Short mmCIF file of C-alpha atoms in Angstrom, two decimals:
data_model
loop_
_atom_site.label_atom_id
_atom_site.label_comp_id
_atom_site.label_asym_id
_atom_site.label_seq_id
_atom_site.Cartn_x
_atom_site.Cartn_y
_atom_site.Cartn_z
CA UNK N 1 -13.39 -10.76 31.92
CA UNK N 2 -17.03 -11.91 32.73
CA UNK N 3 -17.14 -14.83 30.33
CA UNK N 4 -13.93 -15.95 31.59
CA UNK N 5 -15.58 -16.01 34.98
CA UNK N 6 -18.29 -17.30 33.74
CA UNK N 7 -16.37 -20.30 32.00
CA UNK N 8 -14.42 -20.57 34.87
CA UNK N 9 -17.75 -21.29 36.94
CA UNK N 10 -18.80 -23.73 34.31
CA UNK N 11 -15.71 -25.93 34.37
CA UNK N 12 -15.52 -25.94 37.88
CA UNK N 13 -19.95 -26.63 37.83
CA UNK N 14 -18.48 -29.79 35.54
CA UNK N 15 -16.03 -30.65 37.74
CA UNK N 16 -17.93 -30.83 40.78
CA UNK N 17 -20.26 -33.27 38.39
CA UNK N 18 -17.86 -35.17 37.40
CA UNK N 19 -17.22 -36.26 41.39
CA UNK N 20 -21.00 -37.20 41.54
CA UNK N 21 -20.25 -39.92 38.42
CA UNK N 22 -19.24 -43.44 39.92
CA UNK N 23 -16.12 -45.31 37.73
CA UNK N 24 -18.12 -48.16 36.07
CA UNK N 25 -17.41 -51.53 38.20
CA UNK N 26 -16.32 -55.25 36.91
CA UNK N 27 -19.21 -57.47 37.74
CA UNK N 28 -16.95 -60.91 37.64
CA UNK N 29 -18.09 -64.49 36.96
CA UNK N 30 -17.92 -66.68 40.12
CA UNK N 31 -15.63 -69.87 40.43
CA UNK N 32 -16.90 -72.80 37.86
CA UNK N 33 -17.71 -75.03 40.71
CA UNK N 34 -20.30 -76.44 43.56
CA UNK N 35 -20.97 -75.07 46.80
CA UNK N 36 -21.41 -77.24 49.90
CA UNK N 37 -25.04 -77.88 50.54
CA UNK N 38 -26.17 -79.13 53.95
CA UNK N 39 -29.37 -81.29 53.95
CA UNK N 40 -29.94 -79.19 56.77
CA UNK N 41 -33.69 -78.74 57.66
CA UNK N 42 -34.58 -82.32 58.02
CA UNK N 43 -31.26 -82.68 60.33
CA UNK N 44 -32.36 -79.64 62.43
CA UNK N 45 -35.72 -80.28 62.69
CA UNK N 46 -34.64 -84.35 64.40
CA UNK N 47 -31.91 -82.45 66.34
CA UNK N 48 -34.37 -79.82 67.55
CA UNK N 49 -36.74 -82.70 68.43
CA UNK N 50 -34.23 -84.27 70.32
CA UNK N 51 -33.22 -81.54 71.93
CA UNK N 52 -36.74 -80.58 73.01
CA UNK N 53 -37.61 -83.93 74.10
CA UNK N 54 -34.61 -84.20 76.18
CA UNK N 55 -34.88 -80.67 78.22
CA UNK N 56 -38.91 -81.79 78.96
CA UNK N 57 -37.69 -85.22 80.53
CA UNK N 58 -35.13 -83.55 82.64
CA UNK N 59 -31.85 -84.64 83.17
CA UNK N 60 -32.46 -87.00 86.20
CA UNK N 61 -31.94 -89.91 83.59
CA UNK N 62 -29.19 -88.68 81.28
CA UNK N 63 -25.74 -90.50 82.12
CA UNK N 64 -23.19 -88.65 79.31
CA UNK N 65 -20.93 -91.64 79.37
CA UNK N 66 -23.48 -93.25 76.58
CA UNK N 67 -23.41 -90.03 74.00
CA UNK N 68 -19.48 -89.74 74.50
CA UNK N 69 -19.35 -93.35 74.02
CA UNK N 70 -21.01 -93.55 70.94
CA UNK N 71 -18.75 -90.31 69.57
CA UNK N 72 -15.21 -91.90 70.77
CA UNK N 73 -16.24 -95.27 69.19
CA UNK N 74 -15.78 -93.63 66.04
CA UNK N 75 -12.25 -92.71 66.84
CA UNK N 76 -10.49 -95.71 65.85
CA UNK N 77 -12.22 -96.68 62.67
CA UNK N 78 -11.98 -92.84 61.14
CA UNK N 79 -7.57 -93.02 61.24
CA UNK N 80 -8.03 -95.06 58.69
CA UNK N 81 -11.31 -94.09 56.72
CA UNK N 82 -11.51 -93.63 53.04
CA UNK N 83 -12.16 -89.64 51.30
CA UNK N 84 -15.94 -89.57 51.36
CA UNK N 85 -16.39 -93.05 53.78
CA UNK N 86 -19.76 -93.58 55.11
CA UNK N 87 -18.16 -93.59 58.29
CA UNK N 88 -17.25 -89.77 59.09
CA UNK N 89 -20.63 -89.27 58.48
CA UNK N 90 -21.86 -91.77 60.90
CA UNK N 91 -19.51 -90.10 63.22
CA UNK N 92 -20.90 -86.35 62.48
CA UNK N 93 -24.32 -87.50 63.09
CA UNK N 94 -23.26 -88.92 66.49
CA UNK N 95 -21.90 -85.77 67.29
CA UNK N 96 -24.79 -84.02 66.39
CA UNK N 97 -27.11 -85.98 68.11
CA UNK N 98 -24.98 -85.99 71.52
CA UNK N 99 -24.97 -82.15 71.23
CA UNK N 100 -28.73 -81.93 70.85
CA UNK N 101 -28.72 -83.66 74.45
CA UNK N 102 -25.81 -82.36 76.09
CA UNK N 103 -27.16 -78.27 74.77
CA UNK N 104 -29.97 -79.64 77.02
CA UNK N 105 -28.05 -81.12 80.11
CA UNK N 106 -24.32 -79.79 80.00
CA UNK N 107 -23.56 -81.67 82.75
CA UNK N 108 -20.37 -83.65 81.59
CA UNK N 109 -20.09 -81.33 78.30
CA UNK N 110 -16.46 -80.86 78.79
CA UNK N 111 -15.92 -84.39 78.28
CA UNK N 112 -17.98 -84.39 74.81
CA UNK N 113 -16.24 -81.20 73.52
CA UNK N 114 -12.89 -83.17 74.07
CA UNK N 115 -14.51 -86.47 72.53
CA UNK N 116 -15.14 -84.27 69.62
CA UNK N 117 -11.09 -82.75 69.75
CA UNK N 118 -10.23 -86.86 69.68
CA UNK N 119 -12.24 -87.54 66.10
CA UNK N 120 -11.04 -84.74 64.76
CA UNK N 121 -7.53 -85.32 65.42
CA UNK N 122 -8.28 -88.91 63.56
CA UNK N 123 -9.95 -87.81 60.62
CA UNK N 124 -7.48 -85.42 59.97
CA UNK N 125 -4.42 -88.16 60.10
CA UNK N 126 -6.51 -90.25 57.84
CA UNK N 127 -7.34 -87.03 54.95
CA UNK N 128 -3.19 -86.77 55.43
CA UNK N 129 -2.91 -89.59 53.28
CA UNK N 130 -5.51 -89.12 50.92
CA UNK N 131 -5.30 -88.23 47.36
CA UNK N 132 -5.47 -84.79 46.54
CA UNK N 133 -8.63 -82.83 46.22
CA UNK N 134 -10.51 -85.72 47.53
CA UNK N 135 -13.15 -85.97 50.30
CA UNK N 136 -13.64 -82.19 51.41
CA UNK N 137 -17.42 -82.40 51.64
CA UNK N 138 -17.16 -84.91 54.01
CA UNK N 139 -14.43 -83.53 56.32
CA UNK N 140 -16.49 -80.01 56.33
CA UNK N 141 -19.90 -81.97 57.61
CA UNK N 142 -17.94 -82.88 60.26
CA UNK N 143 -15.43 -80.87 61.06
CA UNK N 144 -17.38 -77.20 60.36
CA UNK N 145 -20.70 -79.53 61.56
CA UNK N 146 -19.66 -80.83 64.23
CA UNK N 147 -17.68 -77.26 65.50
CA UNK N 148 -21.16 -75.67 65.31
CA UNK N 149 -22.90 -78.40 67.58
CA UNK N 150 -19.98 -78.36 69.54
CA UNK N 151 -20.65 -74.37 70.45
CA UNK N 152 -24.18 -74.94 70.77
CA UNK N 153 -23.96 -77.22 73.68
CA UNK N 154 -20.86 -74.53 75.01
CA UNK N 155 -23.65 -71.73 74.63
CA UNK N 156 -26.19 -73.02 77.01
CA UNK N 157 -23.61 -73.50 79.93
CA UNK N 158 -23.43 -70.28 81.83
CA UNK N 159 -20.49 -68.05 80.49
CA UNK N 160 -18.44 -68.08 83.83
CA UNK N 161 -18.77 -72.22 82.68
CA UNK N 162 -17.88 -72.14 79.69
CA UNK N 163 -14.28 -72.80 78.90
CA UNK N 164 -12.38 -70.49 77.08
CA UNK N 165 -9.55 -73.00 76.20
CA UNK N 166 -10.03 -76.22 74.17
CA UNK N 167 -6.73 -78.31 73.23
CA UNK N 168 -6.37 -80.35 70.58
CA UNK N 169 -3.70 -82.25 69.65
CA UNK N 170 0.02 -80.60 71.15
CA UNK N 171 2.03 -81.65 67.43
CA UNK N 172 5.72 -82.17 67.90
CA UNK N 173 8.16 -78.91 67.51
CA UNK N 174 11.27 -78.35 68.08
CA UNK N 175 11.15 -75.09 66.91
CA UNK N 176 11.51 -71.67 69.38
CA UNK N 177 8.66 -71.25 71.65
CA UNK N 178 6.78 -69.51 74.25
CA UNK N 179 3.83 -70.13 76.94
CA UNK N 180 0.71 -68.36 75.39
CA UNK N 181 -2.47 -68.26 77.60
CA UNK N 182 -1.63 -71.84 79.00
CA UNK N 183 -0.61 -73.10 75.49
CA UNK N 184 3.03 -73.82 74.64
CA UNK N 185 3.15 -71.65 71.02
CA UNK N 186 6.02 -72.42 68.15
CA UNK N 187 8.02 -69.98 65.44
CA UNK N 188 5.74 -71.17 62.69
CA UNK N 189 2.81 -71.72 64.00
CA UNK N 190 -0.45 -69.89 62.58
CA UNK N 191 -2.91 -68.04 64.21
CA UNK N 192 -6.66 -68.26 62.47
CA UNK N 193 -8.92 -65.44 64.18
CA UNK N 194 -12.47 -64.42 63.82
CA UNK N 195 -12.28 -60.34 63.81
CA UNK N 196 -16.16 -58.58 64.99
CA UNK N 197 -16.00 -56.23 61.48
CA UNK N 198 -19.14 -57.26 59.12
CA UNK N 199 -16.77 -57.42 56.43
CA UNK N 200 -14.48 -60.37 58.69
CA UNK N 201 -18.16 -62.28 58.88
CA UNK N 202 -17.94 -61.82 54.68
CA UNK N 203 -14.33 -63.48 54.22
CA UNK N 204 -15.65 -66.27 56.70
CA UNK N 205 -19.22 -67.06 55.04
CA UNK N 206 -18.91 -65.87 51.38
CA UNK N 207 -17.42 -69.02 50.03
CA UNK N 208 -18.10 -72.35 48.97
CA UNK N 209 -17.60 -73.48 52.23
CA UNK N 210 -18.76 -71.01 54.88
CA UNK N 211 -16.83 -70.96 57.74
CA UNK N 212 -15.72 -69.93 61.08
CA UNK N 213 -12.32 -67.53 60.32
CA UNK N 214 -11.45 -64.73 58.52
CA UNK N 215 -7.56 -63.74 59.52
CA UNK N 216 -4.31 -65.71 59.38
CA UNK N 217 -0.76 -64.33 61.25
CA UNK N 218 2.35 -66.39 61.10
CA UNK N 219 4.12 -66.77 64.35
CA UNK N 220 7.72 -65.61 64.82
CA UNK N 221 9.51 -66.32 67.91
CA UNK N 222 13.30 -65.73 68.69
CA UNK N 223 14.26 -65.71 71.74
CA UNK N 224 12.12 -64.46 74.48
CA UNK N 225 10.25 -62.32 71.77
CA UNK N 226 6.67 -63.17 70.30
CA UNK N 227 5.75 -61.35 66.93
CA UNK N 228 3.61 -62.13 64.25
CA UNK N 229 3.11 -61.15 60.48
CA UNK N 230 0.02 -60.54 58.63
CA UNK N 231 -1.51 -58.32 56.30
CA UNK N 232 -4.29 -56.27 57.64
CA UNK N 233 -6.46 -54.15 54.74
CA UNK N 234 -5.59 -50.98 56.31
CA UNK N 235 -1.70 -51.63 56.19
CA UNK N 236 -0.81 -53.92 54.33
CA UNK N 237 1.81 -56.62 55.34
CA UNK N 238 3.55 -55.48 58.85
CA UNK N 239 5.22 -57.43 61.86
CA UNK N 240 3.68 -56.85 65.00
CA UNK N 241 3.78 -57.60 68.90
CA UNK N 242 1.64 -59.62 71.02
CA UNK N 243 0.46 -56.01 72.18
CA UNK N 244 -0.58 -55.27 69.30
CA UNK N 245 -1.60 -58.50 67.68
CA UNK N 246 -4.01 -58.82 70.62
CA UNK N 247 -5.69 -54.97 70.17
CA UNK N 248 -7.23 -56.25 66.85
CA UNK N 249 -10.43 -57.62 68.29
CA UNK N 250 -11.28 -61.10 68.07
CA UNK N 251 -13.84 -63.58 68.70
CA UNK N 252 -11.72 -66.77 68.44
CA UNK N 253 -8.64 -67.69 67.89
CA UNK N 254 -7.08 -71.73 66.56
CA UNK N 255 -3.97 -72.48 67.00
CA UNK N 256 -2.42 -74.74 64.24
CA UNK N 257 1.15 -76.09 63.73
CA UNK N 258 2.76 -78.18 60.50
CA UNK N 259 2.63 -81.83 60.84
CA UNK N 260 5.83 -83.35 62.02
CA UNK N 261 5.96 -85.46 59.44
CA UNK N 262 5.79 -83.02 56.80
CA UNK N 263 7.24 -80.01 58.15
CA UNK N 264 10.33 -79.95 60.45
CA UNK N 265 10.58 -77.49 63.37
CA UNK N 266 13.93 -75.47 61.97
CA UNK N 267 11.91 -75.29 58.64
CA UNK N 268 8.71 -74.01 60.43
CA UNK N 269 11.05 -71.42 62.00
CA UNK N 270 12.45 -70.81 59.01
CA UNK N 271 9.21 -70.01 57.06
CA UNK N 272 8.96 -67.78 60.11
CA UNK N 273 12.07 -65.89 59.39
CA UNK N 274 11.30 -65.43 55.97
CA UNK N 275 8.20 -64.02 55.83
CA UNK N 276 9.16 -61.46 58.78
CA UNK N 277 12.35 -60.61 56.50
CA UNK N 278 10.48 -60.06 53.40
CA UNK N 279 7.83 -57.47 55.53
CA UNK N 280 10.96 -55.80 57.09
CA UNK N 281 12.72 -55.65 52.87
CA UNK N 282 9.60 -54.10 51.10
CA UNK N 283 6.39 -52.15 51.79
CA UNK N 284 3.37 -55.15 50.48
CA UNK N 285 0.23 -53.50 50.38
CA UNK N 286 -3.05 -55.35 50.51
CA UNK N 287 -4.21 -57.56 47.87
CA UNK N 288 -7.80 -56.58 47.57
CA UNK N 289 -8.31 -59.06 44.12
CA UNK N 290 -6.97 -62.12 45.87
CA UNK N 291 -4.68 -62.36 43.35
CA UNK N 292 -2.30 -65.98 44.27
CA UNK N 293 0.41 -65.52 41.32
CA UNK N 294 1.59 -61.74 42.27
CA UNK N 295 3.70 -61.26 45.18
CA UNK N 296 3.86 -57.89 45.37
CA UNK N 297 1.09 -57.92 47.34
CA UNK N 298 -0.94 -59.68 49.92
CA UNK N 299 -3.45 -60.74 51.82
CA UNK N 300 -3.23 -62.32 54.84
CA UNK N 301 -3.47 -66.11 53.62
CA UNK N 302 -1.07 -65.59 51.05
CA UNK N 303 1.80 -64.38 53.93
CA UNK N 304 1.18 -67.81 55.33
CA UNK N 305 1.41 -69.82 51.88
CA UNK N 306 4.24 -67.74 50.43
CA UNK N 307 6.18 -68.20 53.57
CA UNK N 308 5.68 -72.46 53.61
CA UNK N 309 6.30 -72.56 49.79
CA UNK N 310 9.85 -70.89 50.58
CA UNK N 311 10.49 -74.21 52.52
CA UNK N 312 8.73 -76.43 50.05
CA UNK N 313 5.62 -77.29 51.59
CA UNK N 314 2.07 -76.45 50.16
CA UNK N 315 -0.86 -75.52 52.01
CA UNK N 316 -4.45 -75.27 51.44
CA UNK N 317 -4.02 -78.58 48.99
CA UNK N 318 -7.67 -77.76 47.88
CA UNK N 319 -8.80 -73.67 47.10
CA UNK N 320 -11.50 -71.87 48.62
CA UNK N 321 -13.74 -71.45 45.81
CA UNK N 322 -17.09 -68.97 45.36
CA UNK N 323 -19.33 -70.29 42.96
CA UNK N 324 -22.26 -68.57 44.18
CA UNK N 325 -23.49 -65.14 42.22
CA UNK N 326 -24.17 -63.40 45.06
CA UNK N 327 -21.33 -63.25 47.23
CA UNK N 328 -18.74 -63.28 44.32
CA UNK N 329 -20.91 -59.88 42.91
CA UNK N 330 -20.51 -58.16 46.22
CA UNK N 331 -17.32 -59.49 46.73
CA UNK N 332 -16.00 -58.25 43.05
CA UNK N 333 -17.73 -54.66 44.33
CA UNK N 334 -14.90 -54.67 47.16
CA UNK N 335 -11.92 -55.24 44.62
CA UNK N 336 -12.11 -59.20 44.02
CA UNK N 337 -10.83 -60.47 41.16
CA UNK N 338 -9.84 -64.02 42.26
CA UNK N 339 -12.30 -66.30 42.98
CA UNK N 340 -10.12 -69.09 43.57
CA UNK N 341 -8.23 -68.59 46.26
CA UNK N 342 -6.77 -69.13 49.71
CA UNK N 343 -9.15 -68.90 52.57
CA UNK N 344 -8.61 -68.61 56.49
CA UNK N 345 -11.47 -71.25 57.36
CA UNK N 346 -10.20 -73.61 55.13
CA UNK N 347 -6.72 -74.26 57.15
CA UNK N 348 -8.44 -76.12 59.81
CA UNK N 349 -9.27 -78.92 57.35
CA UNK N 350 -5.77 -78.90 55.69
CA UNK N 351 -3.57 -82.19 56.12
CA UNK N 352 -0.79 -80.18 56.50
CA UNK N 353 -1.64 -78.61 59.68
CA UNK N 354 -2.58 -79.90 63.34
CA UNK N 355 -4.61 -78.43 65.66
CA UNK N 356 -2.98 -77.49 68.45
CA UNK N 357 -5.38 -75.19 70.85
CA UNK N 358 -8.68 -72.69 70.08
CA UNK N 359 -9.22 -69.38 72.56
CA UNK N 360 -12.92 -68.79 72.42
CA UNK N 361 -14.09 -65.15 73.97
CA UNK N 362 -16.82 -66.73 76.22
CA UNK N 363 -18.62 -63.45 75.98
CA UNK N 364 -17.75 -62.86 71.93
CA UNK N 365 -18.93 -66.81 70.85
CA UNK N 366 -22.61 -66.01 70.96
CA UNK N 367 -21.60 -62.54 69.09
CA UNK N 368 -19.76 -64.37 66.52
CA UNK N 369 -23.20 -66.91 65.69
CA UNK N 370 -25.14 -63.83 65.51
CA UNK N 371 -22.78 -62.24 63.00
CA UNK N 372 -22.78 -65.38 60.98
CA UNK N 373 -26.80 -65.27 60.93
CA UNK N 374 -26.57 -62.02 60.02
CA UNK N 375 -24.24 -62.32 56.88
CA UNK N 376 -25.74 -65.80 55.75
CA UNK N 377 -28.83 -64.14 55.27
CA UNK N 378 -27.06 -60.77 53.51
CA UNK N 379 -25.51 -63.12 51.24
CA UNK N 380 -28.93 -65.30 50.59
CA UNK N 381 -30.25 -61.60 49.74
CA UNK N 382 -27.00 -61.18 47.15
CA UNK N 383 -28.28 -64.38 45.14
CA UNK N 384 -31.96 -63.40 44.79
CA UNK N 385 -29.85 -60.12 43.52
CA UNK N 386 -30.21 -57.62 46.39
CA UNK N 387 -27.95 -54.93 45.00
CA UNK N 388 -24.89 -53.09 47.59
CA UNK N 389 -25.58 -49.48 47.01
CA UNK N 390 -24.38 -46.77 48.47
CA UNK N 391 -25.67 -42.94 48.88
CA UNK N 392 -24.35 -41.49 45.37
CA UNK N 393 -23.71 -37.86 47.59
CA UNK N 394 -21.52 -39.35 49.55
CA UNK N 395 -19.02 -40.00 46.56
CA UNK N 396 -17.57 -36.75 46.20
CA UNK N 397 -16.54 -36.63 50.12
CA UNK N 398 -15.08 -40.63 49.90
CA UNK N 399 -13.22 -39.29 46.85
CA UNK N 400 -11.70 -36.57 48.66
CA UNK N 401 -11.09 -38.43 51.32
CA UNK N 402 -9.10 -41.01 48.91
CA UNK N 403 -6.87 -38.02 47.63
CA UNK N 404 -6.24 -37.32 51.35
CA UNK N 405 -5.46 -41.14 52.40
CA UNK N 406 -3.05 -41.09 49.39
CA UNK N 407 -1.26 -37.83 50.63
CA UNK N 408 -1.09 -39.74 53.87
CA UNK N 409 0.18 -43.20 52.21
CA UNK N 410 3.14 -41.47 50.57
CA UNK N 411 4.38 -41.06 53.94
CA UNK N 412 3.63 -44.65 55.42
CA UNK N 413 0.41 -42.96 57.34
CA UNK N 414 -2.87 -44.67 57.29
CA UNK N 415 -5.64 -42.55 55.49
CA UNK N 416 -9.30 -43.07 56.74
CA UNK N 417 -9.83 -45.29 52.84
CA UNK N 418 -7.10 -47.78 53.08
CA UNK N 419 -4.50 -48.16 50.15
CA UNK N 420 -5.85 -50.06 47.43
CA UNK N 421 -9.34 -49.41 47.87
CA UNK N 422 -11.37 -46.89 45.43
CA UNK N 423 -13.60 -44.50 47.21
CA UNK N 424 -16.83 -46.71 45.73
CA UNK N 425 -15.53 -49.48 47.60
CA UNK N 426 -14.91 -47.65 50.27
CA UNK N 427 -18.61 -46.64 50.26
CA UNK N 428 -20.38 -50.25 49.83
CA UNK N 429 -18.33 -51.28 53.09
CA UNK N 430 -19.83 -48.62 54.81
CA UNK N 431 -23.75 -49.64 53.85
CA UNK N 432 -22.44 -53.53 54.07
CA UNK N 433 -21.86 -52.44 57.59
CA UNK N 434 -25.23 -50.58 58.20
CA UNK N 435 -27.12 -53.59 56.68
CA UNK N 436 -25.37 -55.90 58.97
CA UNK N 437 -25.63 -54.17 62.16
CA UNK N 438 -29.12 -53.43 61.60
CA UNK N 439 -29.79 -57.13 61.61
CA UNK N 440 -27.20 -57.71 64.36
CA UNK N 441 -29.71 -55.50 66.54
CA UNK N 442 -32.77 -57.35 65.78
CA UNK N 443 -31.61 -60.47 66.14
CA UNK N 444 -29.92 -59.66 69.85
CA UNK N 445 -33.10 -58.27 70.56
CA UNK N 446 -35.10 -61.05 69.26
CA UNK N 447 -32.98 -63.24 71.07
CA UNK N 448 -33.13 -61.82 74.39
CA UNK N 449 -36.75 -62.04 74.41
CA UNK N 450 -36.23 -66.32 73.11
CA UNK N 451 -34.06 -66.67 76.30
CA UNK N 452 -36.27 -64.84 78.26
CA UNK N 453 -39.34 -67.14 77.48
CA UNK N 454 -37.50 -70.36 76.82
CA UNK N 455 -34.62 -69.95 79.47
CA UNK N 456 -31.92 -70.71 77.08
CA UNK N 457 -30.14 -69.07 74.40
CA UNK N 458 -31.41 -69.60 71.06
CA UNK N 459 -29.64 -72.35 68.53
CA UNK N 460 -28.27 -71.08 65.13
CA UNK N 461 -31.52 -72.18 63.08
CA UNK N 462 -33.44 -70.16 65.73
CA UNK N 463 -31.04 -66.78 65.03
CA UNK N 464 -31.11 -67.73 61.28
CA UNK N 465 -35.01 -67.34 61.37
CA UNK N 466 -34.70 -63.73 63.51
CA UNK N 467 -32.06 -62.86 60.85
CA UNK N 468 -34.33 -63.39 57.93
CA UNK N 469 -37.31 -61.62 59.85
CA UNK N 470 -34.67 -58.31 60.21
CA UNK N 471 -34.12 -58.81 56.14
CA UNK N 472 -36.49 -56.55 54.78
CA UNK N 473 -35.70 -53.54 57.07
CA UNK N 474 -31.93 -53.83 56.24
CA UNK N 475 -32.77 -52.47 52.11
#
């Protein structure tokens, strides 16, 4: 009887080693391809020139008309400009350079964030008849480019100022619809949001072409009733209320809507209707690889394409691609297998769509450049080959607490470790959170004391630098 205690000890001695051992992980190749590279330090360094030379004059001289002029004049000639013309980047260096001076006088900036609204409605009619997978670089520089100078000269008005609306261009529906926050929304439409998680910075930044969003929901309206569907990593594909789709917290929110000329209302609504039939038919968990040719699951890009392919129309004409080691390492640690795929940034440059209307949190937009600081320097970290560890004694209690969450998941309950996520995973979100907030506290920190002596808020290059100076204590 004592050596069968004994054994019995020893097996369950092995046991309790065996939840201390961590599954081996794929390490992945990243996308065969090139990521965008800004010339950026010369550019900041004349903007931040600028910039400084203008706030030292004083604005007793500055009449706005002559920046906004120089940014609409480039309306007309980009409708018809060429993928790659030497013309949208004239016209992103005239926004840049009207931002440096507005960010120092705002006086009249509501006129230059709508000049801005005007050339990117016309760049985006001319890349609607462009060949395919032609002249992305350029519409990023100024599209993402000129977004980002936009918001810096938004950031240095004061935040009862700043506008928390900015229309675009109102594209022709004659789907259902309903007033939304002073915008007139469509069955659909999509909804691109910026969520506050470190792991919503990730989607936006880890790609090819680092962006501004990280969530898509299709809009469904019948009626006088206002859902949307999405896939969310804790539940998978569901249909939800504006209640609810407005708990999820958000730093921004675009607005986009098919081109009329490619997408009918009635087949925009009935995209709509498909998608939120196919959620209501079948439980669709997550798709944590990002995998584009199995339906079963999703994430929530691939509600929005599935449910336009069912009428025939194909978005995202060009992939969102990660070529860099880094990101795709860290990213293949969370579950990706796909590294060409569908990415939430990437709508706002896709012919396809129009942009209707953004909602910018005027408290949240200075949040959301800090986040992006903080992950663009995580992710530099990833390609000098910081690794994403986690505490190895914490792996028997995430494994646990995946047996529980699966328990849980039989019976359509969410488990703290979401389905479809190992308990590893589930780990390296948790220190991919720690690293990121510790940087996120520096930085806000850092930056307080820049406005405090300056008596602005500090640019993006400026929170990039107190980003990199938080690096080391992150590890």
């Amino acid at each position: 009887m004592a050596r069968g205690a004994a054994r019995g000890r020893r097996r369950a001695l092995w046991l309790l080693l065996l939840l201390f051992v961590p599954l081996p992980e794929a390490q992945l190749q990243p996308h065969d391809g090139e990521p965008f590279r800004w010339s950026i330090e010369p550019m900041l360094q004349r903007l931040e020139s600028r910039f400084d030379a203008r706030r030292e004059a004083g604005c007793a001289d500055f009449d706005p008309r002559r920046p906004i002029g120089r940014v609409l004049a480039f309306a007309p000639r980009l409708r018809n400009a060429a993928p790659g013309a030497d013309v949208i980047d004239r016209a992103a260096n005239a926004v840049f350079e009207g931002a440096a001076e507005f960010a120092a006088c705002p006086a009249g900036a509501a006129d230059f964030v709508q000049a801005f609204e005007m050339l990117r409605a016309a760049v985006k009619d001319a890349s609607a008849r462009w060949p395919e997978a032609r002249g992305k670089a350029s519409l990023y520089r100024l599209l993402y480019g000129g977004r980002m100078a936009v918001e810096e000269v938004l950031l240095q008005l004061p935040e009862a100022a700043l506008p928390a609306l900015s229309r675009g261009t109102d594209g022709q529906s004659d789907a259902p619809s309903l007033m939304l926050h002073g915008v007139r929304v469509h069955s659909g439409d999509l909804l691109v949001s910026r969520g506050g998680a470190p792991t919503s910075a990730m989607i936006a930044r880890g790609n090819d072409y680092p962006g501004t969003f990280s969530h898509v929901a299709l809009v469904v309206i019948e009626g006088r009733e206002f859902e949307t569907v999405e896939a969310h990593i804790e539940r998978g594909v569901v249909v939800a209320g504006l209640e609810r789709y407005e708990d999820d917290r958000k730093l921004r929110v675009l607005l986009l809507r098919p081109r009329a000329d490619r997408m009918g209302g009635a087949a925009a609504h009935r995209a709509a209707l498909w998608a939120r039939d196919e959620a209501r038919r079948r439980a669709i968990a997550y798709d944590f690889a990002s995998n584009l040719e199995d339906p079963s699951e999703m994430f929530c890009s691939e509600v929005a394409a599935h449910a336009y392919a069912s009428e025939g129309v194909e978005l995202w004409r060009e992939r969102t691609t990660t070529s860099r080691v880094g990101p795709a390492t860290w990213l293949s640690l969370f579950g990706v297998r796909r590294f060409e795929t569908y990415g939430p940034s990437d709508l706002e440059y896709d012919p396809n769509l129009t942009v209707v209307a953004e909602w910018r949190n005027p408290e949240a937009l200075f949040e959301d450049h800090v986040d992006s600081a903080a992950m663009d320097v995580l992710l530099d970290g990833a390609d000098r080959g910081d690794a994403l560890t986690f505490r190895i004694w914490m792996l028997p209690v995430a494994r646990l607490l995946k047996a529980y969450s699966s328990v849980l998941n039989l019976f359509h309950i969410e488990g703290p470790i979401p389905e479809g996520m190992s308990p590893q995973a589930a780990l390296r979100v948790n220190e991919l959170g720690r690293r990121h907030d510790a940087i996120v506290a520096h930085v806000e920190a850092e930056a307080e004391g820049y406005r405090q002596r300056e008596g602005h808020r500090p640019p993006y290059w400026e929170l990039l630098e107190m980003a990199r100076g938080a690096g080391a204590a992150t590890l």
